[in-house]
CSV table of C-alpha atoms and ligand atoms in Angstrom, one decimal:
chain,number,residue,atom,x,y,z
A,191,UNK,CA,82.7,91.7,118.8
A,192,UNK,CA,80.3,88.8,118.9
A,193,UNK,CA,79.0,86.8,121.9
A,194,UNK,CA,81.0,83.8,120.7
A,195,UNK,CA,84.3,85.8,120.3
A,196,UNK,CA,87.4,83.8,121.1
A,197,UNK,CA,89.7,86.8,121.2
A,198,UNK,CA,92.0,85.1,123.7
A,199,UNK,CA,93.4,82.4,121.6
A,200,UNK,CA,96.2,80.5,123.4
A,201,UNK,CA,97.3,78.2,120.6
A,202,UNK,CA,99.5,79.9,118.1
A,203,UNK,CA,100.3,77.0,115.7
A,204,UNK,CA,97.7,75.8,113.3
A,205,UNK,CA,97.5,73.5,110.3
A,206,UNK,CA,95.6,76.2,108.5
A,207,UNK,CA,94.9,79.9,109.2
A,208,UNK,CA,92.0,81.4,107.4
A,209,UNK,CA,92.1,85.2,107.0
A,210,UNK,CA,88.6,86.6,106.6
A,211,UNK,CA,85.1,85.6,107.7
A,212,UNK,CA,82.7,86.1,104.9
A,213,UNK,CA,81.0,83.1,103.2
A,214,UNK,CA,84.4,82.0,101.8
A,215,UNK,CA,86.2,82.1,105.1
A,216,UNK,CA,83.6,80.4,107.1
A,217,UNK,CA,82.9,77.7,104.5
A,218,UNK,CA,86.7,77.0,104.3
A,219,UNK,CA,86.7,76.7,108.1
A,220,UNK,CA,83.7,74.3,108.1
A,221,UNK,CA,85.5,72.0,105.6
A,222,UNK,CA,89.0,72.2,107.1
A,223,UNK,CA,87.9,71.7,110.7
A,224,UNK,CA,85.6,68.9,109.7
A,225,UNK,CA,88.6,67.3,108.0
A,226,UNK,CA,90.3,67.4,111.4
A,227,UNK,CA,92.8,70.1,110.5
A,228,UNK,CA,93.6,72.5,113.4
A,229,UNK,CA,91.9,75.6,112.0
A,230,UNK,CA,92.0,79.3,113.0
A,231,UNK,CA,89.7,81.8,111.4
A,232,UNK,CA,90.8,85.5,111.9
A,233,UNK,CA,87.6,87.4,111.3
A,234,UNK,CA,88.9,90.9,110.3
A,235,UNK,CA,87.4,94.2,111.1
A,236,UNK,CA,83.9,93.3,109.9
A,237,UNK,CA,83.2,89.8,111.3
A,238,UNK,CA,80.9,88.0,108.9
A,239,UNK,CA,82.0,90.2,106.0
A,240,UNK,CA,79.8,92.2,103.5
A,241,UNK,CA,76.6,90.1,104.3
A,242,UNK,CA,76.6,91.6,107.8
A,243,UNK,CA,75.5,94.9,106.1
A,244,UNK,CA,72.8,93.3,104.0
A,245,UNK,CA,69.2,92.9,104.8
A,246,UNK,CA,67.5,89.9,103.2
A,247,UNK,CA,69.3,87.5,101.1
A,248,UNK,CA,66.9,85.8,98.7
A,249,UNK,CA,69.3,83.9,96.4
A,250,UNK,CA,71.3,81.8,98.8
A,251,UNK,CA,70.1,78.2,98.2
A,252,UNK,CA,68.4,76.4,101.0
A,253,UNK,CA,66.3,79.3,102.3
A,254,UNK,CA,63.1,79.4,100.2
A,255,UNK,CA,61.7,82.4,102.1
A,256,UNK,CA,65.1,84.2,102.2
A,257,UNK,CA,67.3,84.8,105.2
A,258,UNK,CA,68.8,87.9,106.8
A,259,UNK,CA,72.5,88.4,106.0
A,260,UNK,CA,73.7,88.6,109.6
A,261,UNK,CA,71.7,85.5,110.5
A,262,UNK,CA,73.2,83.6,107.6
A,263,UNK,CA,76.7,84.6,108.7
A,264,UNK,CA,76.2,83.7,112.4
A,265,UNK,CA,74.9,80.3,111.2
A,266,UNK,CA,78.0,79.7,109.1
A,267,UNK,CA,80.3,80.8,112.0
A,268,UNK,CA,78.5,78.4,114.4
A,269,UNK,CA,78.8,75.6,111.9
A,270,UNK,CA,82.6,76.1,111.6
A,271,UNK,CA,82.9,76.3,115.4
A,272,UNK,CA,80.9,73.1,115.8
A,273,UNK,CA,83.6,71.2,114.1
A,274,UNK,CA,86.4,72.8,116.2
A,275,UNK,CA,87.5,75.8,114.2
A,276,UNK,CA,88.7,78.6,116.5
A,277,UNK,CA,87.4,82.1,115.5
A,278,UNK,CA,89.1,85.2,116.7
A,279,UNK,CA,87.7,88.7,116.1
A,280,UNK,CA,91.1,90.3,115.3
A,281,UNK,CA,92.6,92.0,112.3
A,282,UNK,CA,95.7,90.8,110.4
A,283,UNK,CA,98.3,93.6,110.0
A,284,UNK,CA,101.2,91.6,108.5
A,285,UNK,CA,101.9,88.3,106.8
A,286,UNK,CA,105.2,86.6,106.1
A,287,UNK,CA,104.8,84.0,103.3
A,288,UNK,CA,108.6,83.7,102.6
A,289,UNK,CA,109.0,80.4,104.3
A,290,UNK,CA,107.0,77.8,106.1
A,291,UNK,CA,105.5,77.8,108.7
A,292,UNK,CA,103.9,81.0,107.4
A,293,UNK,CA,103.5,83.8,109.9
A,294,UNK,CA,100.3,85.7,110.3
A,295,UNK,CA,100.4,88.7,112.6
A,296,UNK,CA,97.3,90.3,114.2
A,297,UNK,CA,97.1,93.3,116.6
A,298,UNK,CA,97.6,90.9,119.5
A,299,UNK,CA,99.5,87.7,118.3
A,300,UNK,CA,101.7,86.2,115.6
A,301,UNK,CA,100.3,82.8,114.5
A,302,UNK,CA,102.1,80.1,112.5
A,303,UNK,CA,100.4,78.0,109.9
A,304,UNK,CA,101.4,75.3,107.5
A,305,UNK,CA,98.8,76.6,105.0
A,306,UNK,CA,96.9,79.8,104.7
A,307,UNK,CA,93.6,80.6,103.0
A,308,UNK,CA,93.1,84.2,102.1
A,309,UNK,CA,89.4,85.2,102.2
A,310,UNK,CA,89.6,88.9,102.8
A,311,UNK,CA,87.0,89.9,100.3
A,312,UNK,CA,86.6,93.4,98.9
A,313,UNK,CA,85.5,96.8,100.2
A,314,UNK,CA,83.3,99.6,98.7
A,315,UNK,CA,85.1,101.8,96.1
A,316,UNK,CA,85.2,105.5,97.0
A,317,UNK,CA,84.6,108.5,94.7
A,318,UNK,CA,87.9,110.0,95.7
A,319,UNK,CA,86.6,113.5,96.6
A,320,UNK,CA,88.0,115.4,99.6
A,321,UNK,CA,84.4,116.3,100.6
A,322,UNK,CA,83.4,112.6,100.5
A,323,UNK,CA,85.9,111.8,103.3
A,324,UNK,CA,84.8,114.9,105.2
A,325,UNK,CA,81.1,113.8,105.2
A,326,UNK,CA,81.7,110.1,105.5
A,327,UNK,CA,79.3,108.9,108.3
A,328,UNK,CA,77.7,112.4,108.2
A,329,UNK,CA,75.4,111.8,105.3
A,330,UNK,CA,77.8,109.9,103.0
A,331,UNK,CA,77.3,106.2,103.2
A,332,UNK,CA,78.4,103.0,101.4
A,333,UNK,CA,75.6,100.8,102.7
A,334,UNK,CA,71.9,101.6,102.2
A,335,UNK,CA,70.7,98.6,104.2
A,336,UNK,CA,72.8,99.7,107.2
A,337,UNK,CA,72.1,103.5,107.1
A,338,UNK,CA,68.8,103.9,105.0
A,339,UNK,CA,66.6,104.3,108.1
A,340,UNK,CA,68.6,107.4,109.2
A,341,UNK,CA,67.4,109.2,106.1
A,342,UNK,CA,63.7,109.2,106.6
A,343,UNK,CA,61.9,112.0,104.8
A,344,UNK,CA,65.2,113.3,103.2
A,345,UNK,CA,66.2,113.8,99.5
A,346,UNK,CA,68.8,111.2,98.7
A,347,UNK,CA,71.4,110.8,95.9
A,348,UNK,CA,72.7,107.4,94.9
A,349,UNK,CA,75.8,107.1,92.6
A,350,UNK,CA,76.4,104.2,90.3
A,351,UNK,CA,74.7,102.1,87.6
A,352,UNK,CA,75.2,98.5,88.7
A,353,UNK,CA,73.0,96.1,90.6
A,354,UNK,CA,74.0,97.5,94.0
A,355,UNK,CA,73.2,101.1,93.1
A,356,UNK,CA,69.8,100.2,91.6
A,357,UNK,CA,68.9,97.8,94.4
A,358,UNK,CA,70.0,100.3,97.1
A,359,UNK,CA,68.1,103.2,95.4
A,360,UNK,CA,64.9,101.1,95.3
A,361,UNK,CA,65.4,100.2,99.0
A,362,UNK,CA,66.0,103.8,99.9
A,363,UNK,CA,62.6,104.9,98.5
A,364,UNK,CA,61.1,103.2,101.6
A,365,UNK,CA,62.7,106.0,103.7
A,366,UNK,CA,63.6,109.0,101.5
A,367,UNK,CA,61.3,111.7,100.1
A,368,UNK,CA,63.1,111.4,96.7
A,369,UNK,CA,66.0,109.4,95.3
A,370,UNK,CA,68.1,110.6,92.4
A,371,UNK,CA,70.4,108.1,90.7
A,372,UNK,CA,73.5,109.7,89.2
A,373,UNK,CA,75.3,107.6,86.6
A,374,UNK,CA,78.3,108.4,84.5
A,375,UNK,CA,76.8,106.8,81.3
A,376,UNK,CA,73.4,106.8,79.6
A,377,UNK,CA,72.7,103.1,80.2
A,378,UNK,CA,72.8,100.9,83.3
A,379,UNK,CA,74.9,97.9,84.0
A,380,UNK,CA,72.3,96.6,86.4
A,381,UNK,CA,70.2,93.5,85.5
A,382,UNK,CA,67.0,94.2,83.6
A,383,UNK,CA,64.7,93.1,86.4
A,384,UNK,CA,66.2,95.6,88.8
A,385,UNK,CA,66.3,98.4,86.2
A,386,UNK,CA,62.6,97.9,85.4
A,387,UNK,CA,61.6,98.0,89.1
A,388,UNK,CA,63.6,101.2,89.6
A,389,UNK,CA,62.2,102.8,86.4
A,390,UNK,CA,58.6,102.1,87.5
A,391,UNK,CA,59.3,103.6,90.9
A,392,UNK,CA,57.7,107.1,91.1
A,393,UNK,CA,60.2,108.3,93.7
A,394,UNK,CA,63.3,107.5,91.6
A,395,UNK,CA,64.8,110.0,89.0
A,396,UNK,CA,67.8,109.3,86.9
A,397,UNK,CA,70.5,111.8,86.1
A,398,UNK,CA,72.5,110.4,83.2
A,399,UNK,CA,76.1,111.1,81.9
A,400,UNK,CA,76.9,112.8,85.2
A,401,UNK,CA,79.3,112.6,88.1
A,402,UNK,CA,79.4,114.0,91.6
A,403,UNK,CA,81.8,117.0,91.7
A,404,UNK,CA,81.4,118.2,95.3
A,405,UNK,CA,79.5,117.6,98.5
A,406,UNK,CA,78.6,120.5,100.7
A,407,UNK,CA,76.9,121.0,104.0
A,408,UNK,CA,77.2,122.3,107.5
A,409,UNK,CA,77.4,119.4,110.1
A,410,UNK,CA,76.1,116.9,107.6
A,411,UNK,CA,75.5,116.6,103.8
A,412,UNK,CA,73.1,119.4,102.6
A,413,UNK,CA,73.9,119.9,98.9
A,414,UNK,CA,75.4,117.7,96.2
A,415,UNK,CA,77.0,119.2,93.1
A,416,UNK,CA,76.6,117.2,89.9
A,417,UNK,CA,78.6,117.7,86.7
A,418,UNK,CA,77.3,116.8,83.3
A,419,UNK,CA,80.2,114.9,81.7
A,420,UNK,CA,79.2,115.9,78.1
A,421,UNK,CA,78.6,119.6,78.6
A,422,UNK,CA,80.7,120.3,81.7
A,423,UNK,CA,77.6,122.1,83.2
A,424,UNK,CA,77.3,121.9,87.0
A,425,UNK,CA,74.2,121.9,89.0
A,426,UNK,CA,73.5,121.6,92.7
A,427,UNK,CA,70.7,119.5,94.3
A,428,UNK,CA,69.5,119.5,97.8
A,429,UNK,CA,70.3,116.2,99.5
A,430,UNK,CA,70.5,114.9,103.1
A,431,UNK,CA,72.3,111.8,102.0
A,432,UNK,CA,74.7,110.5,99.4
A,433,UNK,CA,75.0,106.8,98.9
A,434,UNK,CA,78.1,105.7,96.9
A,435,UNK,CA,77.5,102.3,95.2
A,436,UNK,CA,80.2,102.1,92.5
A,437,UNK,CA,81.7,98.7,93.1
A,438,UNK,CA,84.4,97.3,95.3
A,439,UNK,CA,88.2,97.1,95.7
A,440,UNK,CA,89.9,93.8,96.9
A,441,UNK,CA,91.3,93.9,100.4
A,442,UNK,CA,94.9,92.9,99.5
A,443,UNK,CA,97.1,95.7,100.8
A,444,UNK,CA,98.8,93.4,103.4
A,445,UNK,CA,99.6,90.9,100.6
A,446,UNK,CA,101.6,93.3,98.4
A,447,UNK,CA,105.1,91.9,97.9
A,448,UNK,CA,103.9,88.5,99.3
A,449,UNK,CA,101.4,87.3,96.6
A,450,UNK,CA,101.0,88.0,92.9
A,451,UNK,CA,98.2,90.6,92.5
A,452,UNK,CA,96.8,91.8,89.2
A,453,UNK,CA,96.7,95.5,88.1
A,454,UNK,CA,93.5,96.1,90.1
A,455,UNK,CA,94.9,94.4,93.2
A,456,UNK,CA,93.0,91.1,92.9
A,457,UNK,CA,94.9,87.9,93.9
A,458,UNK,CA,96.1,86.1,90.8
A,459,UNK,CA,95.5,82.3,91.0
A,460,UNK,CA,97.9,79.9,89.4
A,461,UNK,CA,95.7,76.9,89.4
A,462,UNK,CA,92.2,76.5,90.9
A,463,UNK,CA,92.6,78.1,94.4
A,464,UNK,CA,96.4,78.2,94.5
A,465,UNK,CA,98.1,81.5,94.7
A,466,UNK,CA,101.7,82.4,93.6
A,467,UNK,CA,103.0,81.0,96.9
A,468,UNK,CA,102.8,77.3,97.5
A,469,UNK,CA,100.7,76.6,100.5
A,470,UNK,CA,98.8,79.8,100.3
A,471,UNK,CA,95.3,79.5,98.8
A,472,UNK,CA,92.6,82.1,98.1
A,473,UNK,CA,88.8,82.1,98.1
A,474,UNK,CA,86.0,84.5,97.3
A,475,UNK,CA,85.8,88.2,96.2
A,476,UNK,CA,89.5,88.8,97.0
A,477,UNK,CA,90.3,87.0,93.7
A,478,UNK,CA,86.9,86.7,92.1
A,479,UNK,CA,85.7,90.0,90.5
A,480,UNK,CA,83.4,88.2,88.1
A,481,UNK,CA,80.7,86.5,90.1
A,482,UNK,CA,81.0,88.1,93.6
A,483,UNK,CA,78.1,86.2,95.1
A,484,UNK,CA,77.8,84.7,98.6
A,485,UNK,CA,77.2,81.3,97.1
A,486,UNK,CA,80.2,81.5,94.7
A,487,UNK,CA,82.4,82.7,97.6
A,488,UNK,CA,81.2,79.8,99.7
A,489,UNK,CA,81.9,77.5,96.8
A,490,UNK,CA,85.4,78.8,96.4
A,491,UNK,CA,85.9,78.4,100.2
A,492,UNK,CA,85.0,74.7,99.9
A,493,UNK,CA,87.4,74.3,97.0
A,494,UNK,CA,90.3,76.0,98.8
A,495,UNK,CA,89.7,73.8,101.9
A,496,UNK,CA,89.8,70.7,99.8
A,497,UNK,CA,93.0,71.9,98.0
A,498,UNK,CA,94.6,72.7,101.4
A,499,UNK,CA,93.8,69.2,102.8
A,500,UNK,CA,95.2,67.5,99.7
A,501,UNK,CA,98.3,69.7,99.6
A,502,UNK,CA,99.1,69.2,103.3
A,503,UNK,CA,98.8,65.5,102.8
A,504,UNK,CA,101.0,65.6,99.7
A,505,UNK,CA,103.6,67.5,101.6
A,506,UNK,CA,103.3,64.9,104.5
A,507,UNK,CA,102.5,67.8,106.8
A,508,UNK,CA,99.4,66.0,107.9
B,819,NAP,P1,79.5,96.9,89.5
B,819,NAP,O1,78.7,96.0,88.8
B,819,NAP,O2,81.0,96.9,89.3
B,819,NAP,O3,79.0,98.4,89.1
B,819,NAP,C1,79.6,99.6,89.5
B,819,NAP,C2,78.9,100.8,88.9
B,819,NAP,O4,79.5,101.9,89.4
B,819,NAP,C3,78.9,100.8,87.4
B,819,NAP,O5,77.7,101.3,86.9
B,819,NAP,C4,80.1,101.8,87.1
B,819,NAP,O6,79.9,102.5,86.0
B,819,NAP,C5,80.0,102.7,88.3
B,819,NAP,N1,81.3,103.3,88.7
B,819,NAP,C6,82.5,102.7,88.9
B,819,NAP,N2,83.4,103.5,89.3
B,819,NAP,C7,82.9,104.7,89.3
B,819,NAP,C8,83.3,106.0,89.6
B,819,NAP,N3,84.6,106.2,90.0
B,819,NAP,N4,82.5,107.1,89.5
B,819,NAP,C9,81.2,106.9,89.1
B,819,NAP,N5,80.7,105.6,88.8
B,819,NAP,C10,81.5,104.6,88.9
B,819,NAP,O7,79.3,96.9,91.1
B,819,NAP,P2,78.0,96.5,92.0
B,819,NAP,O8,76.8,97.2,91.5
B,819,NAP,O9,78.5,96.7,93.4
B,819,NAP,O10,77.9,94.9,91.8
B,819,NAP,C11,79.0,94.0,92.0
B,819,NAP,C12,78.6,92.6,91.7
B,819,NAP,O11,77.6,92.1,92.6
B,819,NAP,C13,78.0,92.5,90.3
B,819,NAP,O12,78.4,91.2,89.8
B,819,NAP,C14,76.5,92.4,90.6
B,819,NAP,O13,75.8,91.7,89.6
B,819,NAP,C15,76.4,91.7,91.9
B,819,NAP,N6,75.2,92.1,92.7
B,819,NAP,C16,74.1,91.4,92.5
B,819,NAP,C17,72.9,91.8,93.2
B,819,NAP,C18,71.7,91.0,92.9
B,819,NAP,O14,71.7,90.1,92.1
B,819,NAP,N7,70.6,91.3,93.6
B,819,NAP,C19,72.9,92.9,94.0
B,819,NAP,C20,74.1,93.6,94.2
B,819,NAP,C21,75.2,93.2,93.5
B,819,NAP,P3,80.0,101.9,84.5
B,819,NAP,O15,78.7,101.1,84.4
B,819,NAP,O16,80.0,103.0,83.6
B,819,NAP,O17,81.2,101.0,84.5
């Protein structure tokens, strides 16, 4: 919990409850509280969202020398609080969007809201191996910037072929003895500039058309089994760490049966930021699987807040 935590929130009725505290959640909160709407932001299990596990952010406008992810998120939080938004570091476990006021239940309280903005983002996708779960936190990681320094001098395996995998592999060469990138195809999805940087890095080796079939070790990861998809041949490499960077899944399990979701679980929008339930809006990675950037999430947060303000006024609820 942060120093500014307002876990004890006495008020339970709000004009708008924002679920999630990434760039979308905090930006929504800045706009709704500045518009004088009584605003509660429920931060979720990772206050600040995915950027809390990032090192330097170089592409968020307004910071020509870059800014650290956690610092950017603390700034956004303080900016929302400055205009009166209440932030509570709690997790939503249930919602009831059947009638208004909507009910949003956390571990400690049930809140009522005339409007809700869902900004719950997305979480790292898993490989789905039993051994992955067994060694999670014991050599298997989903965040190089968080855990990289623990793997000094180790041989490291990274799975994935997107921007995250390539960026993380490059970052991990600062700590690891060697970094092997295992990718299921023979070409990368990552942007050319990141690809080039990784290909020029002497510590990085690519293992193409392959997948991880098993992870072994004693107390922590020691060996990773890799299967060639074309031949079926399996080989085992020594590795002290396995970083899984194969994309994300939207955090929408609590909205099943309440909001329309697509076949991958992303929130389906009817019109701009409106969801299938009138009065419930959505912003950021929880519906946007195309752009997934901090700045686009913040942009969606702004749009959702403006839509909420207009909708509440149309409904004569404000
Ligand atoms: P992504 O672009 O969806 O890439 C996921 C990668 O994992 C793909 O290469 C995919 O393989 C592979 N993959 C998916 N499921 C797999 C499985 N079950 N087993 C093995 N491999 C699997 O995800 P991302 O790299 O996290 O990037 C997400 C978004 O953030 C993208 O839009 C990206 O551009 C952006 N991003 C940008 C930056 C930057 O600009 N610096 C940094 C990080 C992320 P296939 O290629 O075969 O599908």
